[in-house]
Coordinates of C-alpha atoms in Angstrom, one line a residue:
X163 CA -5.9 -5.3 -16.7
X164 CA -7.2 -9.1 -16.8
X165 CA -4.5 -10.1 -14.7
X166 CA -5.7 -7.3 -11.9
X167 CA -9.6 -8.6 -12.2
X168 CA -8.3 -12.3 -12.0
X169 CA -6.7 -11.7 -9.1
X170 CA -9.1 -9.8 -7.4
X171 CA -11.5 -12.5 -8.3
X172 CA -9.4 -15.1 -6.5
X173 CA -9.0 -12.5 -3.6
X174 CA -12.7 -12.1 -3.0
X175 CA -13.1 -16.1 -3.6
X176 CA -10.5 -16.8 -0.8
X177 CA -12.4 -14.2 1.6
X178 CA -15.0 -16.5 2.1
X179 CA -12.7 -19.0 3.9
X180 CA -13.2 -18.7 8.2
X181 CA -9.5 -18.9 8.1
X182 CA -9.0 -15.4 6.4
X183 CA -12.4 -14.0 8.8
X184 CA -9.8 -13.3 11.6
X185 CA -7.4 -11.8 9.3
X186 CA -9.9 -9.1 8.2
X187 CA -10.8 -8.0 11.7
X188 CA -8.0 -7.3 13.6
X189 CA -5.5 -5.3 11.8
X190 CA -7.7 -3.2 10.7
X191 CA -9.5 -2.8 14.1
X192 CA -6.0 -1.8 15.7
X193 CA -5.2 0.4 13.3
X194 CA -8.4 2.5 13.6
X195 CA -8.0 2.4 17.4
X196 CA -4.2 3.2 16.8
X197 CA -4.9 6.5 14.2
X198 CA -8.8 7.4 16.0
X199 CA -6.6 8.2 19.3
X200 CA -3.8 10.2 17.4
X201 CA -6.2 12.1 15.4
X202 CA -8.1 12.8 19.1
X203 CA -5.5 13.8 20.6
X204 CA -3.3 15.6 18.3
X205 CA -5.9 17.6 15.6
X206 CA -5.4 20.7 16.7
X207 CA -1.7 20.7 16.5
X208 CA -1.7 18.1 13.7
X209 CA -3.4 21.1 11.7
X210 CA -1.5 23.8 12.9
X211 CA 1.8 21.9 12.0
X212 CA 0.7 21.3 8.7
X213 CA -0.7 24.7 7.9
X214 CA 2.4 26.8 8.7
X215 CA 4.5 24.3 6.6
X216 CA 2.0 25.0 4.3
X217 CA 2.2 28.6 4.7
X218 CA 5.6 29.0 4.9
X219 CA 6.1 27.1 1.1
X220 CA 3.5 29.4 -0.8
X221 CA 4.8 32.3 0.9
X222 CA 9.1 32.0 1.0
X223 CA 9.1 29.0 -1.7
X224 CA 9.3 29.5 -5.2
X225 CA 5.7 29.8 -5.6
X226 CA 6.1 33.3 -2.9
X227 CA 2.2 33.8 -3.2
X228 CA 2.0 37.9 -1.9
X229 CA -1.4 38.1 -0.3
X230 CA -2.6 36.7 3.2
X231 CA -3.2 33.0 2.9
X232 CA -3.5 31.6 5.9
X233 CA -6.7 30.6 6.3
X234 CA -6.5 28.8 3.2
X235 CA -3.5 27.1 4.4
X236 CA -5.2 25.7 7.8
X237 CA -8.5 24.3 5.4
X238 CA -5.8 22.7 2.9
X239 CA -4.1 21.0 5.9
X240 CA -7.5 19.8 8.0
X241 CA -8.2 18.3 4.1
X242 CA -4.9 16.8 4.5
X243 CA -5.8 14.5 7.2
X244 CA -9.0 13.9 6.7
X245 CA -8.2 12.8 3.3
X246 CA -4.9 10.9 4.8
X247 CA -6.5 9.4 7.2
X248 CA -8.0 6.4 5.3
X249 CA -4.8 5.2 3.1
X250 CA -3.1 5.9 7.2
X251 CA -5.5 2.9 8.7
X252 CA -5.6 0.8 5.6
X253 CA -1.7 1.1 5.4
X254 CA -1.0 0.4 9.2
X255 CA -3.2 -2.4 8.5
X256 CA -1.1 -3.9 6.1
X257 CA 2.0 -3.7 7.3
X258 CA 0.7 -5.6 10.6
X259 CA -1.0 -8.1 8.0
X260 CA 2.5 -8.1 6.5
X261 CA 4.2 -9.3 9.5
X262 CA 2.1 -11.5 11.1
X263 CA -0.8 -12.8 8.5
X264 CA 0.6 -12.8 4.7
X265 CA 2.5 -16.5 5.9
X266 CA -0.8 -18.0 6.3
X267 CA -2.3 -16.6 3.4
X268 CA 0.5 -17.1 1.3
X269 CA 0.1 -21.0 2.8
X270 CA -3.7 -20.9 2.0
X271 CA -3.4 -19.5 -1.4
X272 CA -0.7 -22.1 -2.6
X273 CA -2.3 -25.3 -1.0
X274 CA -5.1 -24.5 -3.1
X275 CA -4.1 -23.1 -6.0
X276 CA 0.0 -23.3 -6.7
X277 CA 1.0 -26.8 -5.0
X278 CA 3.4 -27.4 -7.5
X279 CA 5.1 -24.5 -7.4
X280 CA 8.5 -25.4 -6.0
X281 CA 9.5 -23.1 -3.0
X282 CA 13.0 -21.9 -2.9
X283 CA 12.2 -19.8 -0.1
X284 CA 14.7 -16.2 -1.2
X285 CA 13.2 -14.3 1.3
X286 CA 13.5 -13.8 4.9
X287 CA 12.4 -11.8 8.5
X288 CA 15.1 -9.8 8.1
X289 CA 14.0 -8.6 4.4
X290 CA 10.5 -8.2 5.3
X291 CA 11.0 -6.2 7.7
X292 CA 13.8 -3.7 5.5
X293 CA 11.2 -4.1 2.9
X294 CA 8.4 -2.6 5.5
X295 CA 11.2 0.2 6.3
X296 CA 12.0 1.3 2.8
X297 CA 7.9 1.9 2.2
X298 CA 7.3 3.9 5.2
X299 CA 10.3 5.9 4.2
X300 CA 9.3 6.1 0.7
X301 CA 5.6 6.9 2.1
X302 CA 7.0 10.0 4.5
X303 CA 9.1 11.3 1.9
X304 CA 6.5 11.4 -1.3
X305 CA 4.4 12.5 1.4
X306 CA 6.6 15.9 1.5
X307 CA 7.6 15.6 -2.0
X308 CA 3.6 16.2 -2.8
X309 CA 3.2 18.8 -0.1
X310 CA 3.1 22.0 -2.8
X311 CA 0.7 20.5 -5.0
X312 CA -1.9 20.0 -2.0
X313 CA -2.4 23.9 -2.7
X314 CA -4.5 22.8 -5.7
X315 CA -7.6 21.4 -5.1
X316 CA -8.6 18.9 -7.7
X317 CA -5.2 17.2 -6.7
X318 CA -6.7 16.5 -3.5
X319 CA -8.0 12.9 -4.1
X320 CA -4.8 11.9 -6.9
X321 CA -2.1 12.3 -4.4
X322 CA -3.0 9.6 -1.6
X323 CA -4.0 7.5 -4.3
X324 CA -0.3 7.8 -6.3
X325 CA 1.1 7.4 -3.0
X326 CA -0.9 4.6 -1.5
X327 CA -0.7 2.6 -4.5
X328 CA 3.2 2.7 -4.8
X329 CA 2.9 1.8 -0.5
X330 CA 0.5 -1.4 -0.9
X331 CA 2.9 -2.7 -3.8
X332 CA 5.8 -2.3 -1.9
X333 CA 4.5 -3.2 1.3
X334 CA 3.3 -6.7 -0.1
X335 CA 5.2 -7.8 -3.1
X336 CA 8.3 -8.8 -1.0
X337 CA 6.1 -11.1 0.8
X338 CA 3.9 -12.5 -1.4
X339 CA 6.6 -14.4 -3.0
X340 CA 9.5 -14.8 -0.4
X341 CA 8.4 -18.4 0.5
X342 CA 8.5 -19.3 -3.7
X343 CA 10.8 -17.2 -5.2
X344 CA 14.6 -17.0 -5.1
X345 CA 16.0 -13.3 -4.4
X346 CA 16.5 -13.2 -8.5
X347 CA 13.4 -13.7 -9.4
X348 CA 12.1 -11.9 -7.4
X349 CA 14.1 -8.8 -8.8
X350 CA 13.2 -9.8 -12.3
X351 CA 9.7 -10.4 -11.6
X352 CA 9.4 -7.1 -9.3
X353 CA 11.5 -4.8 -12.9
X354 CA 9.1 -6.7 -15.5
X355 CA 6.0 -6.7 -13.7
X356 CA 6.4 -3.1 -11.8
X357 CA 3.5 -1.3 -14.1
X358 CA 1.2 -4.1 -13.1
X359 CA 2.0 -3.9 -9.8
X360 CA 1.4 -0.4 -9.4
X361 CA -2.0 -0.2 -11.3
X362 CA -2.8 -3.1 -9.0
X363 CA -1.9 -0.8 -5.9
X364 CA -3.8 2.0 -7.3
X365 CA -7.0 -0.3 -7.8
X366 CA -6.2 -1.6 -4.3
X367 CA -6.2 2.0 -2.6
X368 CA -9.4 2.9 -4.7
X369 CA -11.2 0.2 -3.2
X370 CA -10.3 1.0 0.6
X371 CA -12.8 4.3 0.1
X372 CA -15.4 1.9 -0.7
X373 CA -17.6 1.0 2.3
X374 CA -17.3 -2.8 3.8
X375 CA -15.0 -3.6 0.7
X376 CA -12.6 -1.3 2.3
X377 CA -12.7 -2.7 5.6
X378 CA -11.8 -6.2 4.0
X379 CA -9.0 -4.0 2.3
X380 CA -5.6 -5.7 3.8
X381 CA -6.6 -9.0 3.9
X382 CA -8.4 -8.2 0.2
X383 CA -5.1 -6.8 -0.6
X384 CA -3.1 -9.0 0.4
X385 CA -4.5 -12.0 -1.4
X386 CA -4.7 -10.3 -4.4
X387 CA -0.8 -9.9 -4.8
X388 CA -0.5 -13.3 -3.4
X389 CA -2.4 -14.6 -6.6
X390 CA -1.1 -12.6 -9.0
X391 CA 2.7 -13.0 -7.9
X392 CA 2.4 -16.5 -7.5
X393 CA 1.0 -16.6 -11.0
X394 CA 3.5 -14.8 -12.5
X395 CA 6.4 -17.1 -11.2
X396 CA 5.0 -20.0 -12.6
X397 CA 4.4 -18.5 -16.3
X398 CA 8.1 -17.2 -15.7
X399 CA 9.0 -20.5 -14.5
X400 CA 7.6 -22.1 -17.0
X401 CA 8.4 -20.3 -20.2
X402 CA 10.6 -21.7 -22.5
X403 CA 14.1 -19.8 -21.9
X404 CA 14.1 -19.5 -18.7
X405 CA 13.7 -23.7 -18.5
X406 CA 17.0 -23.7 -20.5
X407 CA 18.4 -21.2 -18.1
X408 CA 17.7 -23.1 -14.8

């Protein structure tokens, strides 16, 4: 958990820079202009969709509930989106931070704090943007996965969360060290550190409910895995067997 606040510390440090001021504005600006005008547009079907689906599992699934529930179905799905709708911006957000701000903050984060960290550059465009692919299909389909359990209410604010944070690790590990790391380490780094990661994700997608803080969230976010994968790959670079193995 130390290494989660110490990168968040760094995060919040390196928000105060006027390069990272444009970063926080505009991602997150087009994705609420993106998700206000679908949620406009499309609520009442949105719902409807989402309440027969709903509907149709308690009452042909295995969990064949008997009695009339489709009013209950229709509040669960308006709770859906309302709920969804958050983790939907902040996400959208990051995956345009992903593709067209993480260089410069990976840039501004090791300039100041990791200039001797070699770069052996084992990423690429081309695995950024699979990497983006896999988490929005890994999003859609946990999204379905977790559709029964919606039925119970105290689930409610656990499932975005469990699903968010496994999205914003995903979304920005690849990145955070593709410029450093070679395509092994980053494997290795991605299998030992995967607990971390995720517990950072979940803190991550906690802190995008939390008024201004989660406005900051992508660029917050962002810098946060910057700093604590660029830290891990130079204590992994630097401990003793893995010297004799390079």
């Amino acid at each position: 958990m130390s290494q989660v606040a110490r990168s968040l510390a760094f995060a919040l440090a390196n928000l105060l820079h006027p390069r990272m001021l444009w970063l926080m504005l505009w991602p997150v600006l087009l994705a609420l202009a993106l998700w206000g005008t679908v949620v406009l547009v499309f609520w009442a079907q949105l719902a409807a969709w989402l309440a027969d689906l709903i509907h149709q599992w308690l009452t042909t699934g295995w969990f064949a509930v008997q009695w009339e529930v489709k009013d209950l179905a229709l509040i669960a799905a308006k709770a859906m989106i309302v709920i969804l709708l958050v983790p939907l911006v902040q996400l959208t957000a990051l995956l345009i931070l992903s593709s067209f701000g993480m260089p410069a903050m990976v840039e501004h984060v090791a300039a100041r704090s990791y200039a001797g960290l070699e770069r052996r550059r084992g990423g690429s465009l081309a695995g950024s943007l699979w990497n983006g692919v896999v988490a929005l299909a890994g999003m859609v389909v946990l999204f379905f996965l977790s559709i029964p359990l919606w039925f119970f209410p105290p689930l409610w604010p656990v499932i975005p969360l469990a699903i968010v944070g496994w999205v914003n690790q995903r979304v920005l590990r690849y990145d955070a060290l593709a410029e450093h790391a070679t395509a092994a380490e980053m494997r290795q780094l991605f299998t030992e550190r995967r607990g971390t990661l995720y517990l950072l994700g979940i803190v991550l997608a906690l802190l995008a409910y939390v008024p201004f803080i989660g406005f900051l969230g992508p660029v917050l976010f962002g810098l946060s895995f910057i700093h604590y994968l660029l830290a891990a790959l130079r204590a992994h670079r630097e401990s003793p067997i893995e010297g004799e193995v390079l």
